[in-house]
Amino acid sequence: MTDIEEEIENLGIFKVDPDLREYKDHFAYRWKRYVEQKALIEKHEEGLEEFSKGYLKFGFNREEDGIVYREWAPAAQEAQLIGDFNGWDGSKHQMEKDQFGVWMIRIPDIEEQSAIPHNSRVKFRFKHGNGIWVDRIPAWIRYATVDPNRFAAPYDGVYWDPPPTERYVFKHPQPPKPESLRIYEAHVGMSGQEPRVSTYREFADNVLPRIKSNNYNTIQLMAIMEHSYYASFGYHVTNFFAASSRSGSPEDLKYLIDKAHGLGLRVLMDVVHSHASNNVTDGLNGFDVGQSAQESYFHPGERGRHKLWDSRLFNYGNWEVLRFLLSNLRYWLEEFRFDGFRFDGVTSMLYHHHGINMGFSGNYAEYFSFDTDVDAVLYLMLANDLVHQLLPDVTVVAEDVSGMPALCRPVFEGGIGFDYRLAMAVPDRWIDLLKNRNDSDWSMNEIVWSLTNRRYTEKCVAYAESHDQAIVGDKTVAFLLMDKEMYTGMSDLEPASPVIDRGIALQKMIHFITMALGGEGYLNFMGNEFGHPEWIDFPREGNKWSYDKCRRQWNLVDTDHLRYKYMNAFDRAMNLLDENFSFLSSTKQIVSSASEEDKVIVFERGDLVFVFNFHPENTYEGYKVGCDLPGKYKVALDSDAFCFGGKGRVGHDVDHFTEPEGIPGKPETNFNNRPNSFKILSPSRTCVVYYRVDEDAETKDEMKIQESMSVQVDLEELQSKLNLDTRTGIDTAR
């Protein structure tokens, strides 16, 4: 057997999932293609790392007392560089083309000063086959701006090369990769209280402290890559190397990332390599003048257009497209020090049908067939291979609704190489339950199945709602639960109505059970931690270009007499619980009971015991729950505590002692297949978490030592860290 055949035979994915061997021919084909592509890159570009340094060659770069500008445009017949620096007359700045279709010009400095001033406008002018000259923003431009005083004004490319005194200098190291992801998804532009576009610096100064306070460890920033249409939410990218100028300059974005690092927060960028804006004058699409696929960034004809997104689709088999996209990833990692990426629209990339009108059942034949876009798969393998080489602590998350096996296995195993995938079916389940069923009719087994239906060899990021569930026309979880009463019933100065009481209780439970049972990471969208009401609606013609619902009303959670503070406090506490107990990163996850009659779900994650009582009315005294380890258990977190807007029915100073169950070594004789049990009080619509007390750590000093070793701490310690009220009621269970 040849070396490559031996590699295929011994791919790690076959050991992780033997069922994949049935599709060995598919994996053999793509592995051979991957090995051959890397070999070609090694031969012609000195390896993947050198290949990904395209931004140091293409676009504008300073070289030996001048500026060198390069642009790949093989279909162009002639080309010029124009801009403010030459009065938009390119006759004296003609460019020359090499054998690979790359145009180049060198512009010497003038009296030791750059001939193209920093922050001045530039464009690439070229003539295509029909003799017409067109002006385009350079494909590798690092900054693009628009005249704010002109309606629907086209964007301008901007030469960005600030003097040393104006360049941002990073001060803080990048935080190490956490054991588990607790992601705060955010949109900088809509992060302010006022109805306008917020800036990177405002986000850094005003929002980052909130994220840190709520114990998230990672931020995921949307809409960073320049997009001319604000209402696209950043998903119709026009300029891939340019940070959106709406919120400030590239140096301002660096300030934001550096400040996050100083707070111990990692920053992921929402990267869009699944498609590009179809804009011609200010986007990459402007370089497509009807040429062949090998001379274009995009596929020709229907294959090059996404019929639902009205956007262009990359030709991932093209050498220069690979250079462009791989260099784009490296640019954001090295120039801005992002800690990783969330890849948007991965499902669209993986299949020729782009997931349109496809209901994936989990049948492996749906993933490995002629429908699979192997060119795109190879690009993603190269991308993950590259970024993990450049930054070993990198985090890369895939937005994939299909559930393709091996998507989140390492490339060297034959996988595609992502670290996590988003558990996209989970929010859909909650929306269905909230819209179509009374909570008295919710199936506990259905909820458990939805949250645990994932490949345990591949990590998932779970979420109850992201920005997708809050866009205009839909509602947040809190708004689905409480609707119009959120406008009148959130004052803590009067008793809560049944709607508000139910809404706050279920909002906490839905988010927490999603976090605790749904994956190895957790994500929340900006504002949902405190039940932000209303949907998100970006300025558009349909709302008369209003910014009213394109902002975050932080005053709601900051106003002490409003009940939003309770949901925010619980969000903070459940993140702190993972910080102290590391349950998200634990591989131990056992659901011992999902009672349809009681409406109670009991499970263990790590050594914690979680009890969720979804019953609208029933409170259970002396409720028996199973557990693994014997000993004494106490409350670690209680959604019914007064500090979380609850009724304080559970006593936190109560010791719960276990009793053995059944015959040792015979799980079938145990209680719910658990060797031990203890009894608790389980109030209606509450979730309570219990931890096992280490009897050898009774003194405060010993407890501090144990905590530093990630051993459990009790609720009073958790709440004292949060500066919250710890008043509780009485628990009669013993």
XYZ file of C-alpha atoms in Angstrom:
734
model
C 0.000 0.000 0.000
C 1.166 3.526 -0.644
C 1.639 5.991 2.198
C -1.564 7.843 1.372
C -3.574 4.625 1.259
C -2.232 3.729 4.691
C -3.206 7.183 5.952
C -6.745 6.710 4.653
C -7.028 3.245 6.163
C -5.943 4.591 9.566
C -7.870 7.870 9.653
C -8.902 8.632 13.219
C -12.516 9.348 12.313
C -13.046 5.638 11.576
C -11.967 4.792 15.127
C -14.189 7.488 16.619
C -17.183 6.446 14.502
C -16.878 3.029 12.810
C -20.110 3.697 10.858
C -18.161 6.160 8.728
C -16.241 3.284 7.133
C -19.255 2.647 4.925
C -18.346 5.950 3.238
C -14.634 5.255 3.073
C -14.526 6.001 -0.671
C -15.854 9.524 -0.020
C -13.293 10.168 2.706
C -10.526 8.649 0.587
C -11.373 11.012 -2.266
C -11.404 14.131 -0.133
C -8.287 13.102 1.852
C -6.340 12.573 -1.375
C -7.526 15.931 -2.660
C -6.501 17.570 0.625
C -3.023 15.996 0.581
C -2.531 16.924 -3.083
C -3.663 20.511 -2.492
C -1.254 20.953 0.398
C 1.552 19.465 -1.704
C 0.848 21.935 -4.512
C 0.821 24.833 -2.082
C 4.106 23.581 -0.646
C 5.626 23.334 -4.125
C 4.498 26.683 -5.518
C 4.006 28.849 -2.398
C 6.490 27.399 0.132
C 3.730 26.002 2.320
C 0.380 26.928 3.791
C 1.783 29.535 6.170
C 3.532 31.468 3.407
C 0.498 31.097 1.140
C -1.688 32.702 3.812
C 0.477 35.835 3.935
C -1.268 37.169 0.839
C -2.242 40.412 2.559
C 1.468 41.231 2.858
C 1.775 41.039 -0.927
C -1.613 41.986 -2.367
C -3.379 45.270 -1.840
C -1.258 48.153 -0.568
C 2.033 47.425 1.166
C 5.095 49.542 1.871
C 8.296 48.226 0.286
C 11.630 50.071 0.111
C 10.785 53.758 0.082
C 7.466 53.367 -1.648
C 4.120 51.674 -1.899
C 3.521 48.548 -3.960
C -0.051 47.804 -4.971
C -1.092 44.432 -6.408
C -4.509 43.247 -7.561
C -5.588 39.917 -9.070
C -7.816 40.768 -12.046
C -6.963 38.436 -14.959
C -9.994 39.531 -17.000
C -8.842 43.153 -17.091
C -7.322 44.421 -20.363
C -5.715 47.503 -18.816
C -5.520 48.803 -15.245
C -4.729 51.997 -13.349
C -4.569 53.152 -9.752
C -6.589 56.268 -9.039
C -7.407 58.322 -5.969
C -7.130 61.598 -4.169
C -3.353 61.401 -4.521
C -3.452 61.813 -8.334
C -6.680 63.768 -8.745
C -8.441 60.555 -9.902
C -6.419 60.624 -13.108
C -4.776 57.245 -13.606
C -2.968 58.065 -16.848
C 0.341 58.412 -14.977
C -0.252 55.358 -12.811
C -0.688 52.564 -15.326
C -0.313 49.052 -13.921
C 1.413 46.019 -15.395
C 0.063 42.455 -15.458
C 2.070 39.281 -14.898
C 1.435 35.789 -16.278
C -0.932 34.942 -13.402
C -3.276 37.877 -13.955
C -1.835 39.980 -11.132
C -1.575 43.728 -11.803
C 1.178 45.660 -10.042
C 2.444 49.204 -9.634
C 5.158 50.721 -7.475
C 4.682 54.304 -6.313
C 7.892 55.856 -4.911
C 7.808 58.186 -1.931
C 8.038 61.913 -2.617
C 10.636 63.697 -0.520
C 10.589 60.819 1.979
C 6.818 61.122 2.333
C 4.292 58.583 1.125
C 2.909 59.518 -2.278
C -0.479 58.254 -1.107
C -1.440 60.008 2.120
C -2.805 57.966 4.989
C -6.613 57.998 5.141
C -6.996 59.172 1.531
C -9.356 57.587 -0.988
C -8.178 55.128 -3.646
C -9.722 52.897 -6.316
C -8.711 50.318 -8.881
C -9.680 51.322 -12.419
C -9.657 48.664 -15.123
C -10.903 48.055 -18.635
C -12.619 44.785 -19.438
C -13.251 42.991 -22.727
C -16.001 45.273 -24.039
C -13.690 48.279 -23.781
C -15.515 49.865 -20.839
C -13.513 51.258 -17.917
C -14.875 50.648 -14.405
C -13.772 51.812 -10.963
C -13.702 49.342 -8.081
C -12.634 49.334 -4.442
C -9.423 47.289 -4.162
C -10.234 43.712 -3.140
C -7.683 43.710 -0.301
C -8.542 47.192 0.999
C -8.149 47.551 4.780
C -10.596 50.383 5.299
C -13.656 51.573 3.399
C -15.846 54.549 4.206
C -18.997 56.213 2.968
C -20.123 59.822 2.866
C -22.662 59.995 5.716
C -24.267 63.107 4.215
C -25.286 61.387 0.975
C -28.169 58.931 0.925
C -27.159 55.531 -0.516
C -23.698 56.885 -1.295
C -21.192 54.364 -2.657
C -18.286 53.309 -0.483
C -14.736 54.495 -1.050
C -11.593 52.492 -0.544
C -9.247 54.177 1.924
C -5.471 53.786 2.097
C -4.839 52.966 5.762
C -1.278 53.382 7.002
C -1.286 55.566 10.113
C 1.959 57.043 11.380
C 3.549 55.222 14.345
C 2.153 57.753 16.819
C -1.420 56.946 15.719
C -1.136 53.169 15.538
C -2.682 51.241 18.363
C -0.150 49.252 20.386
C -1.510 46.164 22.118
C -0.875 46.104 25.863
C -2.394 42.822 27.040
C -1.622 39.178 26.209
C -4.310 36.987 24.683
C -6.064 34.963 27.410
C -5.545 31.189 27.369
C -8.206 28.938 25.881
C -10.855 28.184 28.535
C -12.013 24.670 29.404
C -15.501 25.566 28.230
C -16.947 28.365 26.132
C -19.377 30.838 27.655
C -20.010 33.107 24.687
C -21.589 36.547 24.720
C -22.735 37.224 21.141
C -22.747 40.948 20.437
C -23.267 43.515 17.706
C -21.197 46.643 18.328
C -23.341 48.999 16.267
C -26.544 48.240 18.158
C -24.939 47.930 21.593
C -25.731 51.417 22.810
C -28.675 52.857 24.665
C -29.194 55.645 22.153
C -30.876 54.988 18.762
C -27.743 55.325 16.628
C -24.682 53.328 15.562
C -22.402 52.749 18.539
C -18.621 52.742 18.252
C -15.938 50.191 19.035
C -14.640 52.381 21.849
C -18.087 52.860 23.361
C -18.591 49.100 23.335
C -15.190 48.579 24.936
C -15.785 51.112 27.682
C -19.488 50.538 28.371
C -20.402 46.964 27.407
C -17.267 44.917 28.073
C -17.530 45.499 31.860
C -21.096 44.141 31.772
C -19.946 41.011 29.949
C -17.127 40.461 32.428
C -19.462 41.069 35.368
C -21.790 38.341 34.109
C -18.914 35.846 34.041
C -18.715 35.151 30.320
C -15.256 34.220 29.078
C -15.668 34.804 25.341
C -17.197 37.488 23.136
C -18.421 36.795 19.624
C -18.560 39.972 17.557
C -20.932 40.226 14.621
C -20.781 42.528 11.607
C -17.066 43.362 11.832
C -16.241 42.801 8.148
C -17.386 45.801 6.102
C -20.897 45.560 4.668
C -22.534 48.426 2.846
C -26.107 47.467 3.816
C -26.453 47.827 7.584
C -29.650 45.772 7.763
C -27.832 42.692 6.432
C -26.585 42.214 10.032
C -23.070 42.004 8.590
C -23.730 38.910 6.502
C -23.448 40.534 3.052
C -19.776 41.416 3.165
C -18.414 43.861 0.626
C -14.823 44.372 1.865
C -13.326 41.324 3.564
C -10.177 42.920 4.994
C -11.860 46.102 6.231
C -13.299 46.560 9.717
C -16.709 48.195 9.465
C -16.138 51.953 9.408
C -19.576 52.656 10.902
C -18.186 51.971 14.355
C -14.768 53.556 13.951
C -11.315 52.923 12.587
C -9.201 49.753 12.598
C -7.260 51.219 15.536
C -10.519 51.586 17.478
C -11.331 47.911 16.914
C -7.863 46.991 18.179
C -8.583 49.060 21.313
C -11.763 47.028 21.886
C -10.018 43.662 21.489
C -7.096 44.681 23.673
C -9.406 45.923 26.418
C -11.315 42.630 26.285
C -8.033 40.753 26.676
C -7.176 42.942 29.640
C -10.409 41.775 31.271
C -9.585 38.145 30.546
C -12.148 37.914 27.747
C -11.375 36.171 24.469
C -12.818 37.587 21.243
C -14.180 35.574 18.311
C -15.083 37.160 14.995
C -18.154 36.218 13.008
C -16.397 35.447 9.720
C -18.414 35.215 6.504
C -16.699 33.081 3.881
C -19.872 31.321 2.763
C -20.870 34.051 0.296
C -20.299 37.695 -0.622
C -22.475 40.715 -1.269
C -23.666 41.028 -4.857
C -22.863 44.747 -4.753
C -20.795 45.732 -7.770
C -19.518 49.250 -7.061
C -18.308 48.609 -3.509
C -17.966 44.840 -3.258
C -15.843 41.949 -4.468
C -18.547 41.149 -7.013
C -17.363 44.174 -8.975
C -14.376 42.180 -10.174
C -16.648 39.696 -11.958
C -17.092 40.925 -15.522
C -18.332 37.672 -17.015
C -14.989 35.866 -17.151
C -14.404 32.126 -16.726
C -14.457 30.482 -13.308
C -10.661 30.220 -13.140
C -10.364 33.982 -13.590
C -13.033 34.909 -11.042
C -13.606 34.811 -7.309
C -17.013 33.257 -7.938
C -18.637 30.402 -9.793
C -20.306 31.463 -13.060
C -24.031 31.179 -13.761
C -26.537 29.810 -11.253
C -23.866 27.965 -9.298
C -22.321 31.299 -8.416
C -25.479 32.780 -6.917
C -27.396 31.931 -3.758
C -31.025 32.229 -4.733
C -32.306 32.821 -1.184
C -29.583 35.152 0.040
C -29.255 37.116 -3.230
C -25.471 36.920 -2.983
C -22.421 35.525 -4.788
C -20.842 32.110 -4.056
C -17.098 31.583 -3.982
C -15.258 29.177 -6.270
C -13.310 27.365 -3.540
C -11.410 25.338 -6.146
C -9.685 28.472 -7.433
C -6.072 29.024 -6.334
C -6.434 32.761 -5.822
C -9.719 32.349 -3.936
C -7.923 30.042 -1.513
C -5.144 32.612 -1.140
C -7.658 35.401 -0.561
C -9.770 33.581 2.050
C -6.917 31.902 3.942
C -5.024 35.196 4.060
C -8.171 36.859 5.312
C -8.257 34.556 8.336
C -4.584 35.156 9.067
C -5.029 38.905 8.732
C -7.736 39.075 11.409
C -5.753 36.804 13.749
C -2.433 38.605 13.412
C -3.349 42.227 12.796
C -6.237 42.423 15.294
C -5.434 39.515 17.621
C -8.798 37.856 17.427
C -8.824 34.571 19.345
C -10.816 32.657 16.764
C -13.836 32.614 14.521
C -17.437 31.623 14.253
C -17.869 30.574 10.616
C -21.203 31.704 9.244
C -23.291 29.666 6.789
C -21.225 26.479 6.915
C -24.207 24.368 5.807
C -24.449 26.408 2.625
C -20.763 25.760 1.965
C -20.832 22.009 2.577
C -23.463 21.099 -0.008
C -24.216 22.010 -3.601
C -27.885 22.396 -2.593
C -26.785 24.795 0.221
C -29.262 23.163 2.601
C -32.185 24.770 0.788
C -35.413 22.782 1.301
C -33.442 20.053 3.057
C -34.612 18.453 6.258
C -31.591 16.531 7.516
C -32.661 13.303 9.209
C -29.218 12.155 10.316
C -28.882 9.515 7.616
C -25.188 9.442 6.695
C -26.041 9.244 3.000
C -27.261 12.861 3.275
C -23.763 14.019 4.175
C -21.438 12.012 1.952
C -22.593 11.979 -1.642
C -22.369 13.902 -4.903
C -24.325 16.656 -3.098
C -21.241 17.372 -0.980
C -19.166 20.303 -2.230
C -15.717 18.779 -1.790
C -13.985 22.002 -2.882
C -15.624 23.823 0.028
C -14.819 20.972 2.414
C -11.154 21.166 1.373
C -11.101 24.918 1.932
C -12.514 24.475 5.449
C -9.960 21.755 6.201
C -7.134 24.034 5.026
C -8.599 26.943 7.000
C -8.830 24.984 10.245
C -5.421 23.453 9.670
C -3.931 26.921 9.160
C -5.500 28.763 12.094
C -4.666 25.966 14.530
C -1.046 26.150 13.363
C -0.900 29.924 13.690
C -2.632 30.072 17.067
C -2.707 26.751 18.952
C -5.236 28.186 21.446
C -7.594 29.277 18.667
C -11.330 28.549 18.930
C -13.290 27.906 15.743
C -17.068 27.393 15.763
C -19.199 26.231 12.835
C -22.728 27.399 12.142
C -24.049 24.142 10.684
C -27.652 23.021 10.876
C -27.087 19.750 9.007
C -25.059 17.959 11.686
C -22.431 16.602 9.296
C -20.384 13.897 11.089
C -16.675 14.640 11.602
C -17.204 18.377 11.110
C -15.716 18.918 14.573
C -12.969 16.319 14.476
C -9.326 17.347 13.850
C -8.101 17.553 10.273
C -5.341 15.011 10.927
C -8.072 12.498 11.796
C -9.847 13.134 8.497
C -12.334 15.586 9.996
C -13.009 19.147 8.877
C -11.312 20.573 11.948
C -13.807 22.804 13.784
C -13.666 22.917 17.589
C -17.404 23.364 18.122
C -20.647 23.442 16.176
C -23.710 25.457 17.122
C -26.623 23.378 18.420
C -29.040 25.110 16.064
C -32.016 22.794 16.629
C -32.300 23.753 20.303
C -33.712 27.290 19.910
C -36.138 25.994 17.293
C -37.478 23.518 19.875
C -38.015 26.238 22.470
C -39.763 28.494 19.957
C -42.076 25.646 18.981
C -42.934 24.916 22.624
C -43.481 28.554 23.543
C -45.588 29.368 20.503
C -47.632 26.219 20.111
C -48.061 24.514 23.491
C -49.012 25.348 27.062
C -46.154 24.542 29.389
C -48.466 22.094 31.211
C -48.341 20.039 27.996
C -44.584 20.125 27.525
C -42.959 16.709 27.254
C -39.965 16.280 29.541
C -38.587 13.468 27.392
C -38.920 15.633 24.289
C -36.978 18.451 25.955
C -34.264 16.044 27.098
C -34.017 14.468 23.652
C -33.685 17.868 21.950
C -30.925 18.938 24.333
C -28.945 15.692 24.266
C -29.371 14.812 20.569
C -25.802 15.523 19.547
C -22.606 13.692 18.686
C -20.713 13.367 21.948
C -17.413 13.020 20.100
C -17.930 16.528 18.715
C -18.431 19.562 20.922
C -21.538 21.742 20.677
C -22.335 25.289 21.743
C -25.898 25.314 23.051
C -28.166 28.332 23.144
C -31.831 29.032 23.827
C -31.800 32.106 21.611
C -29.282 34.070 19.567
C -29.681 37.103 17.327
C -31.594 34.866 14.877
C -34.488 34.462 17.308
C -34.728 38.190 17.990
C -34.811 39.613 14.476
C -37.853 41.622 13.357
C -40.976 39.488 13.094
C -39.935 37.147 15.901
C -39.662 37.543 19.663
C -37.136 36.915 22.389
C -37.869 34.110 24.862
C -38.831 36.692 27.480
C -41.188 38.479 25.089
C -42.773 35.205 23.978
C -43.436 34.445 27.640
C -44.610 37.848 28.849
C -45.450 39.876 25.725
C -47.235 43.170 26.350
C -47.124 42.791 30.140
C -43.406 43.554 29.934
C -44.410 47.170 29.286
C -46.539 47.457 32.429
C -45.770 44.604 34.821
C -42.020 44.655 35.419
C -42.035 47.017 38.396
C -40.808 45.368 41.582
C -42.771 47.898 43.636
C -45.953 45.860 43.222
C -46.695 42.107 43.218
C -45.933 40.268 40.007
C -48.872 39.182 37.863
C -49.208 35.462 37.073
C -47.904 36.156 33.554
C -44.786 37.929 34.800
C -44.229 35.396 37.579
C -44.422 32.522 35.085
C -42.372 34.379 32.480
C -39.384 35.179 34.691
C -39.371 31.673 36.173
C -39.417 29.941 32.785
C -36.958 32.383 31.213
C -34.397 31.380 33.838
C -35.169 27.672 33.534
C -35.065 27.585 29.728
C -31.695 29.279 29.513
C -30.189 27.263 32.353
C -31.281 23.787 31.234
C -30.064 24.664 27.735
C -26.700 25.587 29.160
C -26.431 22.648 31.556
C -27.684 19.861 29.275
C -27.402 21.138 25.705
C -23.693 21.175 24.923
C -20.088 21.695 25.899
C -20.369 25.458 25.496
C -23.081 28.090 25.933
C -24.054 31.199 23.967
C -26.249 34.155 24.790
C -27.078 37.146 22.611
C -26.570 40.654 23.948
C -29.457 41.700 26.168
C -31.176 38.331 26.406
C -29.444 37.726 29.730
C -31.876 40.162 31.314
C -34.882 39.394 29.112
C -34.572 42.317 26.699
C -38.043 42.892 25.270
C -39.006 43.449 21.631
C -37.280 42.329 18.479
C -34.275 43.743 16.649
C -35.112 45.854 13.619
C -32.310 47.492 11.677
C -32.886 50.775 9.818
C -34.578 49.965 6.526
C -37.167 51.339 4.167
C -39.927 49.309 5.839
C -39.458 51.073 9.197
C -38.611 54.470 7.725
C -34.904 53.960 8.494
C -35.478 53.960 12.235
C -32.815 53.025 14.802
C -35.371 52.695 17.602
C -35.181 48.906 17.820
C -31.547 48.662 16.789
C -30.147 49.348 20.252
C -30.029 47.812 23.727
C -32.047 49.317 26.567
C -29.525 48.876 29.369
C -31.571 51.231 31.517
C -34.051 48.388 32.033
C -31.552 46.199 33.864
C -29.871 49.167 35.556
C -33.115 50.414 37.112
C -33.235 48.837 40.548
C -37.023 48.643 40.896
C -37.486 46.738 37.611
C -37.537 42.934 37.554
C -35.054 42.650 34.669
C -32.324 42.652 37.332
C -33.433 39.211 38.542
C -32.916 37.512 35.205
C -29.564 39.239 34.822
C -28.483 38.129 38.306
C -29.376 34.528 37.539
C -27.476 34.646 34.259
C -24.465 35.906 36.167
C -24.828 33.160 38.770
C -25.180 30.266 36.317
C -22.025 31.380 34.495
C -20.214 31.632 37.820
C -21.431 28.133 38.681
C -19.594 26.790 35.628
C -16.563 28.906 36.469
C -16.373 27.202 39.872
C -17.568 23.697 39.042
C -16.507 23.293 35.374
C -19.614 21.261 34.598
C -19.753 22.304 30.926
C -16.390 20.725 30.210
C -17.275 17.514 32.029
C -17.913 14.431 29.909
C -20.128 13.015 32.663
C -23.736 13.737 31.697
C -26.443 11.388 32.940
C -30.195 12.015 32.827
C -31.627 9.831 35.581
C -35.266 10.931 35.343
C -37.602 12.780 32.995
C -41.003 12.337 34.595
C -43.959 13.272 32.389
C -46.316 13.019 35.357
C -44.265 15.135 37.752
C -42.876 17.405 34.985
C -39.461 17.030 36.614
C -36.079 16.442 34.942
C -33.156 15.212 37.054
C -29.641 14.866 35.686
C -25.991 14.949 36.677
C -23.337 17.009 34.940
C -19.938 16.447 36.429
C -20.649 15.774 40.100
C -23.486 18.306 40.280
C -27.107 17.191 40.503
C -29.625 19.342 38.603
C -33.369 19.264 39.342
C -35.770 21.119 37.011
C -39.436 21.187 38.036
C -41.452 22.477 35.071
C -44.827 21.778 36.681
C -46.974 24.945 36.706
C -48.403 24.231 40.178
C -46.999 21.189 41.975
C -44.358 21.543 44.660
C -42.874 18.257 45.838
C -41.690 17.769 49.432
C -39.262 14.961 50.123
C -38.739 14.439 46.379
C -36.267 11.641 45.789
C -33.444 12.214 43.323
C -30.707 9.825 42.291
C -27.001 10.551 42.313
C -23.676 8.843 41.753
C -21.509 9.640 44.757
C -22.591 9.089 48.384
C -22.290 11.798 51.004
C -23.754 15.139 51.990
C -25.250 17.465 49.369
C -26.100 21.156 49.628
C -27.654 23.762 47.349
C -25.233 25.293 44.846
C -27.714 27.383 42.845
C -31.440 28.003 43.260
C -33.570 29.906 40.728
C -36.221 30.406 43.443
C -33.945 32.466 45.685
C -35.164 35.979 46.457
C -32.092 37.455 44.778
C -33.292 35.941 41.482
C -36.884 37.130 41.833
C -38.093 33.855 43.341
C -40.188 33.017 46.380
C -37.388 31.730 48.584
C -38.925 28.324 49.214
C -35.705 26.292 49.268
C -33.447 26.349 52.327
C -29.786 26.698 51.492
C -28.479 25.688 54.919
C -30.047 22.233 54.731
C -27.830 19.158 54.586
C -29.092 16.401 52.291
C -27.601 13.012 53.159
C -27.623 10.200 50.631
C -28.888 6.679 51.106
C -27.636 3.670 49.124
C -29.963 2.213 46.516
C -30.304 -1.389 45.396
C -27.612 -4.001 45.163
C -24.059 -2.738 44.568
C -22.884 -3.466 41.052
C -26.412 -4.054 39.730
C -27.692 -0.768 38.237
C -31.074 -2.306 37.397
C -31.821 -2.558 41.135
C -30.897 1.058 41.824
C -33.155 4.110 41.956
C -33.385 5.453 38.398
C -30.165 3.552 37.690
C -28.275 5.583 40.295
C -26.505 3.913 43.228
C -27.474 6.611 45.755
C -30.309 9.065 46.402
C -31.301 11.985 48.593
C -34.521 13.884 49.223
C -35.245 17.509 48.468
C -37.964 20.141 48.265
C -38.741 20.864 44.604
C -41.009 23.923 44.144
C -42.959 24.417 40.944
C -41.197 26.181 38.057
C -37.767 26.103 39.657
C -34.344 24.693 38.997
C -32.029 23.810 41.865
C -28.466 22.495 41.666
C -26.821 20.427 44.406
C -23.135 19.799 45.049
C -21.455 17.156 47.171
C -19.755 18.602 50.247
C -16.180 17.577 50.882
C -16.304 16.642 54.577
C -12.560 17.180 54.889
C -12.808 20.850 53.913
C -14.738 22.530 56.686
C -12.624 25.570 57.526
C -12.669 28.668 55.394
C -8.970 28.325 54.611
C -9.478 24.775 53.449
C -12.489 25.807 51.414
C -10.389 28.457 49.671
C -7.798 25.826 48.816
C -10.517 23.547 47.488
C -12.041 26.349 45.438
C -8.703 27.138 43.845
C -8.659 23.509 42.748
C -12.072 23.938 41.100
C -13.824 22.132 43.943
C -17.407 23.129 44.672
C -18.403 26.162 46.701
C -21.841 26.732 48.122
C -24.508 29.196 47.109
C -23.641 31.683 49.825
C -20.108 31.999 48.459
C -21.397 32.283 44.904
C -23.867 34.950 45.871
C -21.395 36.861 48.014
C -19.205 37.144 44.922
C -22.179 38.583 43.096
C -23.021 40.997 45.961
C -26.529 39.572 46.005
C -29.089 39.101 48.786
C -28.952 35.545 50.173
C -32.274 35.530 52.031
C -34.155 32.292 51.584
C -37.142 30.477 52.934
C -37.286 27.203 54.831
C -36.776 23.764 53.314
C -38.609 21.037 55.206
C -36.837 18.189 53.380
C -34.086 16.354 55.255
